[in-house]
Amino acid sequence: MQQSLTADKTKWLYLLIGLAVLLNFSGLFIPILAPDGMLYAVIAKTMVQRNDYVQLFVHNANWLDKPHFPFWVTALSFKLFGFTTWAYKLPGILVMLMGAAYTYLLAKELYNKQIALWSVLILLTSQHIILSNNDVRAEPYLTGLIIASVYHFYKAYTRKSFGQLVWASLFAACAIMTKGMFALVPIGGAIAGHLAITKQWKQLFNLRWLLAAVLILIFILPEIYCLYQQFDAHPEKVVFDRQGVSGIKFFFWDSQFGRFFNTGPIKGHGDPSFFVHTTLWAFLPWSLVLFAAIWHFIKTGVKDVQKREWFCISGALLTFLLFSASKFQLPHYLNIVFPFFAIITAQYLVGLQSDKTIKAIRVMQIGVVVVLLLAIGALHYFFKPGVFSWHIAFALFLWLGLLLILPGNFANTDYRQTAFRTLIMAFVLNVYLNCSFYPSLLKYQAGSEAAVWINNNNPTNLPVVQSWEDANYPMEFYLKQPIIVVGEDGSGKLPPPPFIFYGPAAVASSFAAKGYTVEHLASFQRYWVSRLKPAFLNKATRDKLVTNMEVVLVR
């Protein structure tokens, strides 16, 4: 009887997990978003072109900011599949999905299979996870690697297994080689937090953790070697406008602690409440349930700490508090604790017993669903996306139908009514965003659009010149030939005519005054699509914010 009941509670979950995986692949062919995603793509492309996997370059200049691991993985993908959008995004999505698998494994170890399945669904339908699998940077890698490391450290602790310790240390090292030493905060916070709260002092000071530190140090030696070769062995190089910069010191201190204390070369301005309101939208449509889950977990857990697991809450909240105290804050930083958030939320939802609480959560989530539906309607009305075909409308219609029908199969006092309603809303929102909104938005990333046009309309392979912008990366990545960059006003060393020029309309027309013959070829509208403003989202006022870009033939 119990097995039949469990099967009834989970039979829909396998199908929905499969659809959630597809949802996270739905941004695979959308052009890479500038500036950061494009920058990382250009760095990996340069690695392959130079056949140099030790040094990082941007525009032929030494680049010191992020470690090497994501660039190595992306470069391998480029070597296998070519310089394409999907080849750039695929490794990050796969590592993130690996993280979802490890979220399942950890939740199953800590709770049960049903909570594990819901944890995966909540993770894969949280807003910023889906967004990060479209706008791939370091976060999909970090999220997958960190939760993998926590799982293997947990197994090393419970089974006293050296093999598990090696795997845990390897994943931790890869996370460090993705973002830096702060990747250890959620990993160490999860393990040490649980042991400290449950007063397992002997386990906390076990020599296995010292062995893990040694293993991690061994596994990050490739990163240290690369930094030494590019920077420490060449103090004459100018980096951050000065000489004598140590890449190893930057890796261990300035890139992380320097940002935290605001003493490094890259500075920011902190706001203690930043990640609270970031979580509110980034973990949609589950964020309000998460807040309730954290409150309930702490409120009930402190009454008997020995009967609870503290891995998830420790790893998540320590990282959250540390980031909140930092002076350098960006929304995507929080993704790395989303697997913990998903497990905390799932165990709360599945464990709800009080009819009063279930009804309160149901009303709250109906409000979230209504607000999101209204937001989609308003966005569609004002933005008027250029990409919106009948099959997109049909897919949305199906999901809206499920939103109305499926939750009705469960009683008002069954948590699954609220959970399925929330889940389906995530599909409705992100099918619209990834199939209609973002493909339409990226039409305004003029550099990538112009590069594709030039690739298809430059049969004689004429030289291509671009005037300098804040970020030249879209043209540089997507153009299938070398690009020549000149000043913002078109000044600089030009190739012998004829050549193709891409830049603002005013700069393109200025070549005529210099004695050249200018032939108009194509026009594009440019906007910094990662910095959306209401006036741009409203088609009626959009033209006031876009810059007219032209592709011209200069003779």
XYZ file of C-alpha atoms in Angstrom:
555
model
C 0.000 0.000 0.000
C 2.839 2.381 0.911
C 4.654 1.661 -2.390
C 1.438 2.379 -4.343
C 0.976 5.668 -2.491
C 4.583 6.680 -3.153
C 4.242 5.826 -6.861
C 1.102 7.955 -7.056
C 2.957 10.890 -5.509
C 5.907 10.658 -7.905
C 4.529 9.383 -11.243
C 4.181 12.886 -12.738
C 7.581 13.992 -11.457
C 9.708 11.952 -13.876
C 7.937 13.396 -16.914
C 8.162 16.920 -15.547
C 11.861 16.536 -14.756
C 12.435 15.499 -18.375
C 10.510 18.560 -19.564
C 12.442 20.766 -17.123
C 15.695 19.492 -18.623
C 14.410 20.427 -22.095
C 13.367 23.822 -20.743
C 16.944 24.441 -19.616
C 18.131 23.587 -23.123
C 15.631 25.979 -24.728
C 18.140 28.842 -24.779
C 20.872 26.755 -26.407
C 20.655 28.471 -29.807
C 19.847 32.022 -28.649
C 22.894 34.249 -29.395
C 25.351 34.621 -26.542
C 24.554 37.644 -24.396
C 27.117 40.455 -24.142
C 29.174 41.552 -22.385
C 30.277 38.781 -19.998
C 29.104 35.705 -21.903
C 30.560 37.077 -25.112
C 33.831 37.962 -23.368
C 34.232 34.399 -22.076
C 33.392 32.993 -25.503
C 36.027 35.222 -27.136
C 38.661 34.170 -24.580
C 37.988 30.467 -25.216
C 37.948 31.082 -28.984
C 41.317 32.850 -28.717
C 42.686 29.881 -26.752
C 41.838 27.551 -29.630
C 43.055 29.923 -32.349
C 46.399 30.490 -30.607
C 46.598 26.837 -29.527
C 47.609 28.256 -26.140
C 45.748 26.853 -23.143
C 48.006 28.422 -20.526
C 47.546 32.145 -21.130
C 44.328 34.168 -21.300
C 44.088 37.048 -23.790
C 41.502 39.643 -24.783
C 42.254 41.830 -27.819
C 45.868 40.582 -27.684
C 46.209 41.898 -24.112
C 46.910 39.765 -21.035
C 43.699 39.140 -19.113
C 43.595 38.513 -15.364
C 40.184 38.138 -13.760
C 38.669 34.632 -13.818
C 40.523 31.287 -13.516
C 40.912 28.842 -16.376
C 38.548 25.891 -15.873
C 35.459 27.170 -17.787
C 37.695 28.357 -20.624
C 39.404 24.978 -20.880
C 36.065 23.186 -21.027
C 34.629 25.664 -23.552
C 37.779 25.498 -25.675
C 37.440 21.706 -25.800
C 33.833 22.113 -26.946
C 34.958 24.580 -29.643
C 37.629 22.132 -30.806
C 34.974 19.418 -31.147
C 32.047 21.418 -32.536
C 33.390 24.706 -33.899
C 32.831 28.327 -32.850
C 29.070 28.246 -32.449
C 26.549 29.505 -29.912
C 25.507 26.033 -28.829
C 29.090 24.794 -28.520
C 29.724 27.619 -26.055
C 26.613 27.005 -23.953
C 26.490 23.197 -24.013
C 29.263 22.428 -21.459
C 27.834 24.862 -18.900
C 24.330 23.414 -19.223
C 25.653 19.857 -18.909
C 27.622 20.698 -15.752
C 24.510 22.385 -14.339
C 22.465 19.254 -15.090
C 25.174 17.235 -13.373
C 24.515 19.510 -10.402
C 20.816 18.652 -10.603
C 21.722 14.950 -10.482
C 23.880 15.545 -7.411
C 21.074 17.577 -5.843
C 18.905 14.489 -6.248
C 21.543 12.220 -4.730
C 22.158 14.492 -1.737
C 18.444 15.075 -1.066
C 17.777 11.342 -1.291
C 20.557 10.649 1.221
C 19.313 13.341 3.604
C 15.554 12.760 3.173
C 13.826 10.447 0.686
C 13.240 9.878 -3.022
C 10.116 12.032 -3.224
C 11.836 15.058 -1.711
C 14.828 14.403 -3.980
C 12.646 14.500 -7.107
C 10.960 17.707 -6.001
C 14.373 19.208 -5.211
C 15.475 18.621 -8.796
C 12.254 20.109 -10.184
C 12.490 23.191 -7.981
C 16.144 23.709 -8.919
C 15.591 23.307 -12.671
C 12.582 25.656 -12.696
C 14.038 28.443 -10.529
C 14.308 31.560 -12.627
C 17.984 32.383 -12.439
C 19.065 28.800 -13.109
C 17.157 28.842 -16.415
C 18.469 32.342 -17.153
C 22.057 31.243 -16.428
C 21.674 28.297 -18.796
C 20.867 30.861 -21.472
C 23.337 33.558 -20.398
C 26.144 31.099 -19.630
C 28.984 32.502 -17.532
C 30.814 30.805 -14.643
C 27.684 30.103 -12.574
C 26.366 26.904 -14.237
C 29.827 25.381 -13.757
C 30.070 26.563 -10.157
C 26.584 25.380 -9.225
C 27.196 21.865 -10.531
C 30.718 21.527 -9.154
C 29.911 22.820 -5.665
C 26.921 20.569 -4.992
C 28.908 17.609 -6.420
C 31.731 18.351 -3.993
C 29.324 18.658 -1.035
C 27.727 15.307 -1.899
C 31.065 13.494 -2.055
C 32.295 15.152 1.143
C 29.074 14.010 2.788
C 29.721 10.449 1.593
C 33.352 10.662 2.727
C 32.114 11.720 6.174
C 29.401 9.061 6.470
C 31.325 6.178 4.861
C 34.862 7.197 5.832
C 35.823 6.570 2.192
C 39.119 7.823 0.741
C 37.751 7.499 -2.808
C 34.837 9.788 -1.967
C 37.299 12.280 -0.447
C 39.311 12.307 -3.691
C 36.185 12.973 -5.784
C 35.028 15.689 -3.366
C 38.426 17.390 -3.487
C 38.589 17.174 -7.292
C 35.177 18.829 -7.700
C 36.122 21.465 -5.111
C 39.360 22.168 -6.984
C 37.496 22.563 -10.285
C 35.115 25.007 -8.560
C 38.107 26.993 -7.275
C 39.579 26.999 -10.794
C 36.242 28.405 -11.985
C 35.735 31.318 -9.601
C 38.421 31.341 -6.911
C 38.863 30.413 -3.270
C 35.385 31.599 -2.227
C 34.002 28.466 -3.902
C 35.056 26.706 -0.700
C 32.629 28.780 1.395
C 29.403 26.872 0.561
C 31.302 23.556 0.513
C 33.028 24.077 3.849
C 29.990 25.848 5.268
C 27.747 22.867 4.531
C 30.039 20.241 6.070
C 31.526 22.244 8.951
C 28.192 23.902 9.744
C 26.412 20.580 10.192
C 29.202 19.110 12.318
C 29.455 22.217 14.489
C 25.699 22.614 15.036
C 25.309 18.934 15.927
C 28.461 19.188 18.144
C 30.371 16.441 16.366
C 33.691 17.966 17.384
C 35.711 14.813 16.783
C 34.431 14.631 13.212
C 34.923 18.364 12.701
C 38.639 18.141 13.518
C 39.213 14.814 11.781
C 42.473 14.548 9.814
C 40.503 13.693 6.653
C 39.780 17.413 6.180
C 43.512 18.208 6.265
C 44.028 15.484 3.672
C 41.246 17.057 1.592
C 43.029 20.428 1.748
C 46.232 18.799 0.490
C 44.346 17.064 -2.335
C 42.635 20.318 -3.359
C 46.004 22.085 -3.427
C 47.400 19.335 -5.665
C 44.396 19.487 -8.000
C 44.643 23.285 -8.455
C 48.321 23.129 -9.441
C 47.445 23.493 -13.172
C 45.849 26.870 -12.413
C 48.829 27.997 -10.326
C 51.203 26.914 -13.088
C 49.287 28.865 -15.751
C 49.174 32.025 -13.631
C 52.885 31.768 -12.883
C 53.776 31.312 -16.547
C 51.675 34.249 -17.740
C 52.223 36.768 -14.938
C 54.598 35.916 -12.080
C 57.374 34.857 -14.468
C 56.922 38.162 -16.374
C 56.801 41.066 -13.883
C 57.412 43.472 -16.775
C 53.857 42.925 -18.059
C 51.412 45.762 -17.469
C 48.192 44.531 -15.787
C 45.630 46.799 -14.081
C 47.804 49.735 -15.290
C 50.850 48.618 -13.300
C 53.766 46.211 -13.503
C 54.804 43.444 -11.148
C 51.306 42.012 -10.764
C 51.289 38.479 -9.359
C 48.686 36.234 -10.955
C 48.997 33.746 -8.098
C 48.408 36.446 -5.456
C 45.433 37.726 -7.452
C 44.006 34.202 -7.612
C 44.379 33.493 -3.895
C 43.615 36.967 -2.531
C 42.723 39.967 -4.723
C 40.094 38.289 -6.923
C 38.127 37.135 -3.864
C 39.162 38.695 -0.576
C 40.153 41.892 -2.373
C 36.618 42.188 -3.696
C 35.135 41.256 -0.326
C 37.130 43.936 1.523
C 37.061 46.272 -1.533
C 40.866 46.508 -1.534
C 41.537 44.751 -4.847
C 41.875 46.261 -8.332
C 38.193 45.506 -9.078
C 35.877 47.348 -6.683
C 32.141 47.450 -5.975
C 29.527 48.968 -3.665
C 27.765 46.643 -1.247
C 24.186 46.688 0.005
C 23.376 44.320 2.920
C 19.830 43.769 1.594
C 20.911 43.137 -2.010
C 20.659 39.346 -1.975
C 17.353 39.381 -0.102
C 15.522 41.146 -2.934
C 17.678 39.305 -5.476
C 16.441 35.973 -4.084
C 12.882 37.266 -4.317
C 13.042 37.374 -8.118
C 15.948 35.006 -8.885
C 14.344 31.998 -7.145
C 10.900 32.657 -8.622
C 8.366 31.127 -8.610
C 9.558 29.389 -5.425
C 11.079 32.323 -3.508
C 8.230 32.983 -1.070
C 7.967 29.270 -0.278
C 11.732 29.268 0.291
C 11.480 32.099 2.837
C 8.745 30.197 4.662
C 10.812 27.000 4.502
C 13.925 28.626 5.983
C 11.909 30.204 8.790
C 10.167 26.912 9.575
C 13.416 24.917 9.382
C 15.248 27.141 11.848
C 12.216 27.546 14.133
C 11.645 23.789 14.455
C 15.261 22.692 14.079
C 16.638 24.567 17.084
C 14.311 22.584 19.340
C 16.182 19.369 18.535
C 19.287 19.995 16.475
C 20.454 16.365 16.580
C 17.445 15.117 14.615
C 17.909 17.505 11.692
C 20.412 17.754 8.867
C 22.127 21.144 8.784
C 24.173 20.719 5.611
C 21.834 22.665 3.305
C 20.920 25.495 5.652
C 24.573 25.958 6.738
C 25.994 25.960 3.215
C 23.292 28.317 1.949
C 23.082 30.839 4.784
C 26.821 31.164 5.432
C 27.359 31.934 1.745
C 24.334 34.243 1.702
C 25.556 36.215 4.725
C 29.106 36.441 3.432
C 27.957 37.699 0.035
C 25.629 40.194 1.743
C 28.561 41.586 3.735
C 30.696 41.865 0.601
C 31.214 45.152 -1.207
C 31.068 43.443 -4.615
C 27.632 42.016 -5.407
C 26.014 40.667 -8.570
C 22.729 38.715 -8.839
C 24.233 35.598 -10.400
C 26.566 35.052 -7.430
C 23.665 33.483 -5.560
C 23.129 30.616 -8.026
C 25.715 28.439 -6.310
C 23.444 27.904 -3.273
C 20.284 27.202 -5.288
C 20.682 23.403 -4.903
C 20.591 23.932 -1.127
C 17.606 26.263 -1.498
C 15.821 23.649 -3.637
C 16.301 20.878 -1.041
C 15.179 23.160 1.812
C 12.066 24.170 -0.158
C 11.247 20.597 -1.225
C 11.478 19.103 2.266
C 9.214 21.874 3.553
C 6.584 21.425 0.843
C 6.482 17.643 0.992
C 6.438 17.695 4.788
C 3.519 20.117 5.172
C 0.924 18.675 7.552
C -1.232 21.571 8.711
C -4.277 22.227 6.490
C -4.138 25.875 7.553
C -0.512 26.252 6.443
C -1.127 24.432 3.144
C -4.064 26.727 2.368
C -1.988 29.808 3.253
C 0.840 28.657 0.948
C -1.740 27.892 -1.776
C -3.198 31.428 -1.616
C 0.296 32.939 -1.598
C 1.379 30.953 -4.661
C -1.840 31.721 -6.536
C -0.888 35.358 -6.027
C 2.592 34.678 -7.442
C 1.090 32.900 -10.467
C -1.360 35.765 -11.148
C 1.410 38.378 -10.871
C 3.654 36.431 -13.274
C 0.841 35.941 -15.795
C 0.095 39.664 -15.685
C 3.811 40.407 -16.108
C 3.988 38.180 -19.211
C 0.888 39.847 -20.645
C 2.244 43.346 -19.996
C 5.663 42.443 -21.439
C 4.088 40.998 -24.568
C 1.782 43.992 -25.002
C 4.473 46.660 -24.640
C 7.524 44.859 -26.037
C 5.746 43.345 -29.061
C 8.338 40.623 -29.749
C 9.281 40.062 -33.343
C 9.669 36.328 -32.740
C 6.292 34.818 -31.880
C 5.063 32.017 -34.126
C 2.007 29.778 -33.957
C 3.959 26.864 -32.451
C 5.149 29.092 -29.573
C 1.545 30.184 -29.011
C 0.445 26.531 -29.126
C 3.084 25.497 -26.554
C 1.994 28.319 -24.243
C -1.631 27.323 -24.726
C -0.838 23.747 -23.681
C 1.005 24.846 -20.550
C -1.751 27.317 -19.649
C -4.237 24.488 -20.057
C -2.190 22.331 -17.689
C -2.008 25.259 -15.279
C -5.813 25.327 -15.153
C -6.479 21.573 -15.213
C -3.701 19.629 -13.465
C -3.779 21.284 -10.000
C -7.534 20.612 -9.871
C -6.814 16.875 -9.587
C -5.594 17.439 -6.039
C -7.437 18.605 -2.933
C -6.923 22.095 -1.548
C -5.202 20.510 1.439
C -2.745 18.539 -0.718
C 0.621 20.283 -1.138
C 0.831 18.922 -4.696
C -1.912 21.273 -5.879
C 0.253 24.267 -5.005
C 3.501 22.604 -6.073
C 2.240 21.629 -9.540
C 0.624 25.031 -10.068
C 3.901 26.766 -9.195
C 5.888 24.358 -11.340
C 3.703 24.810 -14.413
C 3.897 28.589 -14.026
C 7.680 28.329 -14.293
C 7.232 26.512 -17.624
C 4.771 29.119 -18.920
C 7.101 31.981 -18.006
C 10.280 30.497 -19.439
C 8.773 29.039 -22.599
C 7.694 32.595 -23.367
C 11.056 34.141 -22.400
C 13.331 31.653 -24.172
C 11.182 31.062 -27.249
C 9.900 34.584 -27.863
C 11.308 37.360 -25.685
C 15.044 36.627 -25.718
C 15.247 35.718 -29.435
C 13.500 39.044 -30.153
C 15.683 40.950 -27.671
C 18.943 39.628 -29.133
C 18.021 41.167 -32.499
C 19.152 44.401 -30.826
C 22.601 42.995 -30.100
C 23.740 44.503 -33.347
C 27.302 43.166 -33.304
C 26.255 39.522 -33.482
C 23.493 40.272 -36.021
C 25.893 42.215 -38.247
C 28.563 39.510 -37.990
C 26.138 36.848 -39.219
C 25.056 39.140 -42.065
C 28.673 39.797 -43.109
C 29.504 36.082 -42.973
C 26.701 35.459 -45.469
C 27.368 38.481 -47.704
C 31.141 38.800 -48.010
C 32.028 36.195 -50.673
C 35.391 37.799 -51.542
C 36.426 37.904 -47.862
C 37.040 41.653 -47.759
C 38.685 42.970 -44.551
C 36.180 43.936 -41.837
C 36.687 47.043 -39.708
C 34.726 47.898 -36.567
C 34.832 51.121 -34.566
C 35.572 50.591 -30.860
C 32.593 50.108 -28.535
C 32.288 49.311 -24.857
C 32.198 45.672 -25.911
C 33.319 44.534 -29.353
C 32.934 40.895 -28.412
C 29.732 39.993 -30.340
C 31.292 40.921 -33.680
C 34.635 39.398 -32.698
C 33.128 36.043 -31.743
C 30.579 35.565 -34.504
C 32.635 36.932 -37.418
C 34.342 34.107 -39.301
C 37.450 36.156 -40.087
C 39.806 38.479 -38.188
C 38.400 41.872 -37.249
C 40.251 45.209 -37.370
C 39.287 47.597 -34.564
C 39.729 51.362 -34.955
C 38.802 54.326 -32.753
C 35.238 55.233 -31.838
C 35.345 58.035 -34.414
C 36.745 55.761 -37.145
C 40.314 56.978 -36.732
C 43.201 54.553 -36.753
C 45.105 52.320 -39.115
C 42.742 51.183 -41.862
C 43.343 48.395 -44.374
C 43.654 49.299 -48.064
C 40.202 49.717 -49.657
C 37.906 48.124 -50.458
C 36.883 46.996 -46.975
C 33.687 46.539 -44.977
C 33.053 48.860 -42.064
C 30.631 48.233 -39.190
C 29.802 50.978 -36.724
C 27.402 53.806 -35.828
C 25.719 55.438 -38.805
C 27.430 58.794 -38.110
C 30.899 57.199 -38.134
C 30.111 55.171 -41.276
C 29.069 58.317 -43.152
C 32.222 60.172 -42.032
C 34.342 58.097 -44.433
C 32.842 60.059 -47.313
C 34.376 63.254 -45.920
C 37.776 61.533 -45.937
C 37.602 60.943 -49.681
C 36.253 57.393 -49.673
C 33.231 56.135 -51.586
C 30.721 54.693 -49.116
C 28.078 52.189 -50.182
C 25.371 51.273 -47.695
C 24.889 47.498 -47.271
C 22.778 46.845 -44.167
C 21.373 48.555 -41.052
C 20.899 47.303 -37.480
C 19.663 48.771 -34.229
C 21.898 48.410 -31.194
C 21.022 48.411 -27.518
C 22.890 47.099 -24.461
C 20.496 44.194 -24.027
C 21.791 43.133 -20.611
C 20.741 46.504 -19.163
C 17.044 46.685 -19.866
C 15.065 49.843 -19.168
C 11.277 50.354 -19.279
C 11.608 52.845 -22.139
C 13.356 50.195 -24.250
C 10.868 47.462 -23.366
C 8.077 49.734 -24.614
C 8.128 49.584 -28.397
C 6.537 53.060 -28.584
C 9.599 54.683 -26.946
C 12.310 52.194 -27.986
C 13.685 54.202 -30.900
C 14.840 56.920 -28.494
C 17.285 54.521 -26.837
C 18.693 52.491 -29.726
C 21.741 53.397 -31.790
C 21.591 52.983 -35.552
C 24.467 50.800 -36.733
C 25.453 50.311 -40.361
C 27.449 47.931 -42.471
C 29.006 49.812 -45.403
C 31.397 49.039 -48.222
C 34.276 51.545 -48.280
C 36.151 52.070 -51.549
